[in-house]
């Protein structure tokens, strides 16, 4: 004898599916902005950490050679020996000079108006000034 369920099984109604979709949409609308805000903060932290690492490498370069690289030599002097440098003992960075988290090159200037040297990322907008993620991040901070 074949047993049949006493109640036929049914799928979800269109109304139930729409309610679930609205709930998912509300959750995404609430969570997504908070997630992307955290991503922006982490990019700023990465830029600061990279600038700090450049600072340590530049200090080691100065200890070896007696001076910081010139603006013309730039951060590349941490990787490859400048032609006129006799006491260079690098490379001072393990993997080369990275770009900032937004894909732009860091600007290096020596002499500086704010310290021994300036290392600057122009932020997400790649333009001077700005606020939040668009603000400039420098070695003097």
Short mmCIF file of N, CA and C in Angstrom, two decimals:
data_model
loop_
_atom_site.label_atom_id
_atom_site.label_comp_id
_atom_site.label_asym_id
_atom_site.label_seq_id
_atom_site.Cartn_x
_atom_site.Cartn_y
_atom_site.Cartn_z
N UNK A 1 0.83 -1.16 0.00
CA UNK A 1 0.00 0.00 0.00
C UNK A 1 0.89 1.24 0.00
N UNK A 2 0.54 2.20 -0.83
CA UNK A 2 1.31 3.43 -0.95
C UNK A 2 0.74 4.47 -0.01
N UNK A 3 1.64 5.09 0.74
CA UNK A 3 1.17 6.10 1.71
C UNK A 3 1.33 7.47 1.07
N UNK A 4 0.31 8.23 1.21
CA UNK A 4 0.32 9.58 0.70
C UNK A 4 0.33 10.55 1.86
N UNK A 5 1.05 11.68 1.69
CA UNK A 5 1.01 12.66 2.77
C UNK A 5 -0.40 13.21 2.90
N UNK A 6 -0.75 13.48 4.13
CA UNK A 6 -2.11 13.96 4.38
C UNK A 6 -2.29 15.39 3.86
N UNK A 7 -1.16 16.12 3.70
CA UNK A 7 -1.24 17.50 3.24
C UNK A 7 -0.25 17.68 2.09
N UNK A 8 -0.69 18.15 0.96
CA UNK A 8 0.24 18.31 -0.14
C UNK A 8 1.27 19.40 0.17
N UNK A 9 2.55 19.17 -0.24
CA UNK A 9 3.58 20.16 0.01
C UNK A 9 3.43 21.30 -0.99
N UNK A 10 3.72 22.50 -0.51
CA UNK A 10 3.57 23.68 -1.36
C UNK A 10 4.88 24.44 -1.37
N UNK A 11 5.11 25.22 -2.41
CA UNK A 11 6.27 26.09 -2.49
C UNK A 11 5.95 27.42 -1.83
N UNK A 12 6.89 28.34 -1.92
CA UNK A 12 6.68 29.67 -1.37
C UNK A 12 5.78 30.47 -2.30
N UNK A 13 4.99 31.31 -1.71
CA UNK A 13 4.14 32.18 -2.52
C UNK A 13 4.96 33.38 -2.99
N UNK A 14 4.44 34.06 -3.98
CA UNK A 14 5.11 35.25 -4.50
C UNK A 14 5.24 36.30 -3.41
N UNK A 15 4.25 36.45 -2.59
CA UNK A 15 4.29 37.44 -1.51
C UNK A 15 5.39 37.11 -0.51
N UNK A 16 5.54 35.86 -0.15
CA UNK A 16 6.60 35.47 0.77
C UNK A 16 7.99 35.74 0.17
N UNK A 17 8.17 35.46 -1.10
CA UNK A 17 9.45 35.72 -1.76
C UNK A 17 9.73 37.22 -1.79
N UNK A 18 8.72 38.03 -2.05
CA UNK A 18 8.91 39.49 -2.08
C UNK A 18 9.29 40.02 -0.71
N UNK A 19 8.70 39.51 0.34
CA UNK A 19 9.03 39.95 1.69
C UNK A 19 10.49 39.62 2.01
N UNK A 20 10.92 38.42 1.65
CA UNK A 20 12.31 38.03 1.88
C UNK A 20 13.26 38.93 1.08
N UNK A 21 12.91 39.22 -0.16
CA UNK A 21 13.76 40.10 -0.99
C UNK A 21 13.85 41.49 -0.40
N UNK A 22 12.76 42.02 0.14
CA UNK A 22 12.77 43.35 0.77
C UNK A 22 13.67 43.33 2.01
N UNK A 23 13.58 42.28 2.80
CA UNK A 23 14.41 42.18 4.00
C UNK A 23 15.89 42.11 3.61
N UNK A 24 16.23 41.32 2.61
CA UNK A 24 17.61 41.24 2.14
C UNK A 24 18.08 42.59 1.62
N UNK A 25 17.24 43.28 0.86
CA UNK A 25 17.58 44.60 0.35
C UNK A 25 17.84 45.60 1.46
N UNK A 26 17.03 45.57 2.52
CA UNK A 26 17.24 46.47 3.65
C UNK A 26 18.55 46.17 4.37
N UNK A 27 18.84 44.89 4.54
CA UNK A 27 20.11 44.52 5.18
C UNK A 27 21.31 44.96 4.35
N UNK A 28 21.26 44.75 3.05
CA UNK A 28 22.36 45.16 2.18
C UNK A 28 22.49 46.69 2.21
N UNK A 29 21.37 47.40 2.18
CA UNK A 29 21.41 48.86 2.22
C UNK A 29 21.98 49.40 3.52
N UNK A 30 21.86 48.65 4.59
CA UNK A 30 22.40 49.08 5.88
C UNK A 30 23.86 48.66 6.05
N UNK A 31 24.20 47.44 5.65
CA UNK A 31 25.53 46.89 5.90
C UNK A 31 26.55 47.39 4.88
N UNK A 32 26.20 47.50 3.61
CA UNK A 32 27.15 47.87 2.56
C UNK A 32 27.85 49.20 2.83
N UNK A 33 27.14 50.28 3.18
CA UNK A 33 27.86 51.54 3.44
C UNK A 33 28.84 51.42 4.61
N UNK A 34 28.47 50.66 5.63
CA UNK A 34 29.38 50.49 6.76
C UNK A 34 30.61 49.70 6.34
N UNK A 35 30.44 48.72 5.46
CA UNK A 35 31.56 47.93 4.98
C UNK A 35 32.51 48.79 4.16
N UNK A 36 31.98 49.56 3.23
CA UNK A 36 32.84 50.36 2.37
C UNK A 36 33.51 51.50 3.14
N UNK A 37 32.89 51.97 4.20
CA UNK A 37 33.53 52.97 5.05
C UNK A 37 34.76 52.37 5.73
N UNK A 38 34.66 51.12 6.16
CA UNK A 38 35.79 50.45 6.79
C UNK A 38 36.91 50.18 5.79
N UNK A 39 36.56 49.88 4.54
CA UNK A 39 37.57 49.66 3.51
C UNK A 39 38.37 50.95 3.30
N UNK A 40 37.68 52.09 3.26
CA UNK A 40 38.36 53.37 3.09
C UNK A 40 39.31 53.67 4.24
N UNK A 41 38.88 53.39 5.45
CA UNK A 41 39.74 53.60 6.62
C UNK A 41 40.97 52.71 6.56
N UNK A 42 40.79 51.48 6.10
CA UNK A 42 41.94 50.57 6.05
C UNK A 42 42.94 51.01 4.98
N UNK A 43 42.46 51.60 3.88
CA UNK A 43 43.39 52.10 2.85
C UNK A 43 44.23 53.24 3.40
N UNK A 44 43.62 54.11 4.19
CA UNK A 44 44.37 55.21 4.81
C UNK A 44 45.42 54.65 5.76
N UNK A 45 45.06 53.62 6.52
CA UNK A 45 46.02 53.01 7.45
C UNK A 45 47.18 52.35 6.70
N UNK A 46 46.87 51.74 5.56
CA UNK A 46 47.93 51.12 4.76
C UNK A 46 48.89 52.18 4.25
N UNK A 47 48.36 53.30 3.78
CA UNK A 47 49.22 54.39 3.29
C UNK A 47 50.12 54.90 4.40
N UNK A 48 49.57 55.09 5.59
CA UNK A 48 50.39 55.55 6.72
C UNK A 48 51.48 54.54 7.07
N UNK A 49 51.12 53.25 7.05
CA UNK A 49 52.10 52.21 7.36
C UNK A 49 53.21 52.17 6.31
N UNK A 50 52.86 52.33 5.04
CA UNK A 50 53.88 52.33 3.99
C UNK A 50 54.80 53.54 4.14
N UNK A 51 54.24 54.70 4.44
CA UNK A 51 55.06 55.89 4.64
C UNK A 51 56.00 55.70 5.82
N UNK A 52 55.51 55.07 6.87
CA UNK A 52 56.37 54.79 8.03
C UNK A 52 57.50 53.83 7.65
N UNK A 53 57.20 52.83 6.83
CA UNK A 53 58.23 51.90 6.38
C UNK A 53 59.27 52.61 5.52
N UNK A 54 58.80 53.53 4.66
CA UNK A 54 59.74 54.33 3.87
C UNK A 54 60.65 55.13 4.79
N UNK A 55 60.07 55.69 5.85
CA UNK A 55 60.86 56.48 6.79
C UNK A 55 61.97 55.67 7.43
N UNK A 56 61.66 54.44 7.82
CA UNK A 56 62.69 53.57 8.42
C UNK A 56 63.77 53.22 7.41
N UNK A 57 63.36 52.94 6.18
CA UNK A 57 64.34 52.63 5.14
C UNK A 57 65.21 53.85 4.83
N UNK A 58 64.59 55.04 4.79
CA UNK A 58 65.36 56.27 4.54
C UNK A 58 66.35 56.55 5.67
N UNK A 59 65.95 56.27 6.90
CA UNK A 59 66.87 56.45 8.03
C UNK A 59 68.07 55.51 7.92
N UNK A 60 67.83 54.28 7.49
CA UNK A 60 68.93 53.34 7.29
C UNK A 60 69.84 53.81 6.16
N UNK A 61 69.24 54.32 5.10
CA UNK A 61 70.02 54.87 3.98
C UNK A 61 70.91 56.00 4.47
N UNK A 62 70.35 56.89 5.30
CA UNK A 62 71.12 58.01 5.84
C UNK A 62 72.25 57.53 6.73
N UNK A 63 72.00 56.49 7.54
CA UNK A 63 73.07 55.96 8.39
C UNK A 63 74.23 55.43 7.55
N UNK A 64 73.91 54.79 6.44
CA UNK A 64 74.96 54.23 5.59
C UNK A 64 75.68 55.30 4.77
N UNK A 65 74.94 56.21 4.19
CA UNK A 65 75.54 57.15 3.24
C UNK A 65 75.84 58.53 3.83
N UNK A 66 75.24 58.83 4.97
CA UNK A 66 75.47 60.14 5.59
C UNK A 66 74.47 61.21 5.20
N UNK A 67 73.53 60.89 4.32
CA UNK A 67 72.52 61.86 3.89
C UNK A 67 71.32 61.11 3.31
N UNK A 68 70.20 61.82 3.20
CA UNK A 68 69.01 61.25 2.57
C UNK A 68 69.13 61.38 1.05
N UNK A 69 68.40 60.57 0.29
CA UNK A 69 68.41 60.73 -1.16
C UNK A 69 67.85 62.10 -1.56
N UNK A 70 68.27 62.59 -2.70
CA UNK A 70 67.75 63.86 -3.20
C UNK A 70 66.37 63.62 -3.81
N UNK A 71 65.68 64.71 -4.10
CA UNK A 71 64.37 64.61 -4.76
C UNK A 71 64.51 63.89 -6.10
N UNK A 72 65.58 64.20 -6.83
CA UNK A 72 65.78 63.57 -8.14
C UNK A 72 66.01 62.06 -8.01
N UNK A 73 66.74 61.64 -6.99
CA UNK A 73 66.97 60.21 -6.78
C UNK A 73 65.68 59.54 -6.34
N UNK A 74 64.91 60.23 -5.53
CA UNK A 74 63.61 59.72 -5.08
C UNK A 74 63.69 58.46 -4.25
N UNK A 75 62.55 57.84 -4.08
CA UNK A 75 62.48 56.60 -3.29
C UNK A 75 63.14 55.44 -4.01
N UNK A 76 63.36 55.57 -5.29
CA UNK A 76 64.02 54.51 -6.06
C UNK A 76 65.44 54.28 -5.55
N UNK A 77 66.03 55.28 -4.89
CA UNK A 77 67.38 55.13 -4.32
C UNK A 77 67.40 54.10 -3.19
N UNK A 78 66.24 53.74 -2.68
CA UNK A 78 66.17 52.70 -1.65
C UNK A 78 66.29 51.31 -2.26
N UNK A 79 66.10 51.21 -3.58
CA UNK A 79 66.13 49.92 -4.26
C UNK A 79 67.39 49.74 -5.09
N UNK A 80 67.71 50.76 -5.88
CA UNK A 80 68.89 50.67 -6.75
C UNK A 80 69.90 51.74 -6.36
N UNK A 81 71.14 51.40 -6.42
CA UNK A 81 72.23 52.31 -6.01
C UNK A 81 72.32 53.49 -6.97
N UNK A 82 72.25 54.71 -6.43
CA UNK A 82 72.47 55.89 -7.28
C UNK A 82 73.90 55.90 -7.82
N UNK A 83 74.09 56.44 -9.01
CA UNK A 83 75.41 56.41 -9.67
C UNK A 83 76.48 57.11 -8.85
N UNK A 84 76.12 58.18 -8.16
CA UNK A 84 77.13 58.97 -7.44
C UNK A 84 77.25 58.59 -5.96
N UNK A 85 76.66 57.49 -5.56
CA UNK A 85 76.67 57.10 -4.15
C UNK A 85 77.72 56.02 -3.91
N UNK A 86 78.69 56.31 -3.05
CA UNK A 86 79.77 55.35 -2.80
C UNK A 86 79.52 54.46 -1.59
N UNK A 87 78.74 54.93 -0.62
CA UNK A 87 78.55 54.17 0.62
C UNK A 87 77.17 53.53 0.71
N UNK A 88 76.52 53.33 -0.40
CA UNK A 88 75.19 52.71 -0.44
C UNK A 88 75.33 51.24 -0.08
N UNK A 89 74.46 50.75 0.81
CA UNK A 89 74.54 49.35 1.23
C UNK A 89 73.15 48.72 1.20
N UNK A 90 72.40 49.00 0.15
CA UNK A 90 71.02 48.52 0.04
C UNK A 90 70.93 47.20 -0.69
N UNK A 91 69.78 46.83 -1.09
CA UNK A 91 68.55 47.59 -1.07
C UNK A 91 67.95 47.70 0.33
N UNK A 92 67.21 48.77 0.54
CA UNK A 92 66.65 49.07 1.85
C UNK A 92 65.18 48.67 1.96
N UNK A 93 64.57 48.31 0.85
CA UNK A 93 63.21 47.77 0.84
C UNK A 93 63.27 46.38 0.21
N UNK A 94 62.47 45.45 0.72
CA UNK A 94 62.53 44.07 0.25
C UNK A 94 61.93 43.88 -1.14
N UNK A 95 60.82 44.58 -1.43
CA UNK A 95 60.09 44.28 -2.65
C UNK A 95 59.94 45.44 -3.61
N UNK A 96 60.71 46.43 -3.53
CA UNK A 96 60.54 47.57 -4.42
C UNK A 96 59.68 48.65 -3.79
N UNK A 97 59.49 49.72 -4.53
CA UNK A 97 58.71 50.86 -4.02
C UNK A 97 57.26 50.66 -4.44
N UNK A 98 56.36 50.40 -3.49
CA UNK A 98 54.97 50.18 -3.86
C UNK A 98 54.26 51.50 -4.16
N UNK A 99 53.13 51.39 -4.84
CA UNK A 99 52.26 52.55 -5.02
C UNK A 99 51.38 52.68 -3.80
N UNK A 100 50.71 53.81 -3.67
CA UNK A 100 49.79 53.97 -2.54
C UNK A 100 48.56 53.08 -2.76
N UNK A 101 47.69 52.93 -1.78
CA UNK A 101 46.55 52.02 -1.92
C UNK A 101 45.60 52.36 -3.07
N UNK A 102 45.70 53.56 -3.61
CA UNK A 102 44.83 53.99 -4.71
C UNK A 102 45.55 53.90 -6.05
N UNK A 103 46.76 53.35 -6.07
CA UNK A 103 47.47 53.10 -7.32
C UNK A 103 48.38 54.22 -7.80
N UNK A 104 48.52 55.27 -7.03
CA UNK A 104 49.38 56.39 -7.43
C UNK A 104 50.76 56.26 -6.76
N UNK A 105 51.75 56.88 -7.36
CA UNK A 105 53.09 56.87 -6.79
C UNK A 105 53.17 57.85 -5.62
N UNK A 106 53.96 57.49 -4.63
CA UNK A 106 54.22 58.41 -3.52
C UNK A 106 55.15 59.51 -4.02
N UNK A 107 54.91 60.73 -3.55
CA UNK A 107 55.80 61.84 -3.89
C UNK A 107 56.85 61.97 -2.80
N UNK A 108 58.11 62.13 -3.21
CA UNK A 108 59.22 62.28 -2.27
C UNK A 108 59.90 63.61 -2.57
N UNK A 109 60.20 64.36 -1.51
CA UNK A 109 60.85 65.65 -1.68
C UNK A 109 61.91 65.84 -0.60
N UNK A 110 63.11 66.23 -1.04
CA UNK A 110 64.22 66.53 -0.13
C UNK A 110 65.05 67.63 -0.76
N UNK A 111 65.23 68.75 -0.15
CA UNK A 111 64.86 69.11 1.22
C UNK A 111 63.36 69.40 1.33
N UNK A 112 62.93 69.41 2.56
CA UNK A 112 61.51 69.55 2.86
C UNK A 112 61.25 70.82 3.64
N UNK A 113 60.01 71.24 3.62
CA UNK A 113 59.60 72.38 4.44
C UNK A 113 59.08 71.93 5.80
N UNK A 114 58.83 70.63 5.98
CA UNK A 114 58.22 70.14 7.21
C UNK A 114 59.11 69.20 8.01
N UNK A 115 60.27 68.86 7.50
CA UNK A 115 61.17 67.94 8.19
C UNK A 115 62.38 67.67 7.33
N UNK A 116 63.02 66.54 7.56
CA UNK A 116 64.18 66.16 6.75
C UNK A 116 63.78 65.85 5.30
N UNK A 117 62.59 65.28 5.14
CA UNK A 117 62.08 64.91 3.83
C UNK A 117 60.56 64.88 3.91
N UNK A 118 59.90 64.89 2.76
CA UNK A 118 58.46 64.73 2.68
C UNK A 118 58.16 63.50 1.83
N UNK A 119 57.26 62.67 2.32
CA UNK A 119 56.70 61.59 1.53
C UNK A 119 55.19 61.80 1.59
N UNK A 120 54.55 61.88 0.44
CA UNK A 120 53.14 62.24 0.41
C UNK A 120 52.35 61.31 -0.51
N UNK A 121 51.18 60.90 -0.03
CA UNK A 121 50.15 60.30 -0.87
C UNK A 121 49.02 61.32 -0.94
N UNK A 122 48.51 61.55 -2.12
CA UNK A 122 47.45 62.55 -2.29
C UNK A 122 46.07 62.00 -1.96
N UNK A 123 45.98 60.79 -1.50
CA UNK A 123 44.70 60.22 -1.10
C UNK A 123 43.91 59.66 -2.27
N UNK A 124 42.67 59.33 -2.00
CA UNK A 124 41.83 58.66 -2.98
C UNK A 124 41.60 59.51 -4.22
N UNK A 125 41.49 60.83 -4.06
CA UNK A 125 41.18 61.69 -5.20
C UNK A 125 42.40 62.08 -6.02
N UNK A 126 43.59 61.72 -5.57
CA UNK A 126 44.86 62.03 -6.26
C UNK A 126 45.02 63.51 -6.56
N UNK A 127 44.47 64.35 -5.69
CA UNK A 127 44.59 65.81 -5.83
C UNK A 127 44.99 66.39 -4.47
N UNK A 128 45.75 67.47 -4.47
CA UNK A 128 46.15 68.08 -3.20
C UNK A 128 44.94 68.50 -2.36
N UNK A 129 45.11 68.38 -1.04
CA UNK A 129 44.04 68.77 -0.11
C UNK A 129 43.02 67.67 0.04
N UNK A 130 41.83 68.04 0.44
CA UNK A 130 40.75 67.09 0.60
C UNK A 130 40.51 66.73 2.05
N UNK A 131 39.44 66.00 2.26
CA UNK A 131 39.07 65.54 3.60
C UNK A 131 38.74 64.06 3.53
N UNK A 132 38.76 63.41 4.69
CA UNK A 132 38.45 61.98 4.76
C UNK A 132 39.44 61.17 3.95
N UNK A 133 38.92 60.28 3.08
CA UNK A 133 39.78 59.44 2.24
C UNK A 133 40.52 60.26 1.18
N UNK A 134 40.01 61.44 0.86
CA UNK A 134 40.64 62.28 -0.15
C UNK A 134 41.78 63.14 0.42
N UNK A 135 41.95 63.13 1.73
CA UNK A 135 42.97 63.97 2.37
C UNK A 135 44.37 63.46 2.05
N UNK A 136 45.31 64.40 1.99
CA UNK A 136 46.71 64.05 1.78
C UNK A 136 47.24 63.35 3.03
N UNK A 137 48.11 62.37 2.83
CA UNK A 137 48.74 61.66 3.93
C UNK A 137 50.22 61.85 3.76
N UNK A 138 50.87 62.39 4.80
CA UNK A 138 52.29 62.71 4.68
C UNK A 138 53.12 62.17 5.80
N UNK A 139 54.43 62.21 5.60
CA UNK A 139 55.38 61.68 6.57
C UNK A 139 55.48 62.57 7.81
N UNK A 140 54.97 63.77 7.77
CA UNK A 140 55.07 64.70 8.90
C UNK A 140 53.95 64.48 9.89
N UNK A 141 53.00 63.61 9.61
CA UNK A 141 51.85 63.40 10.51
C UNK A 141 52.20 62.49 11.64
#
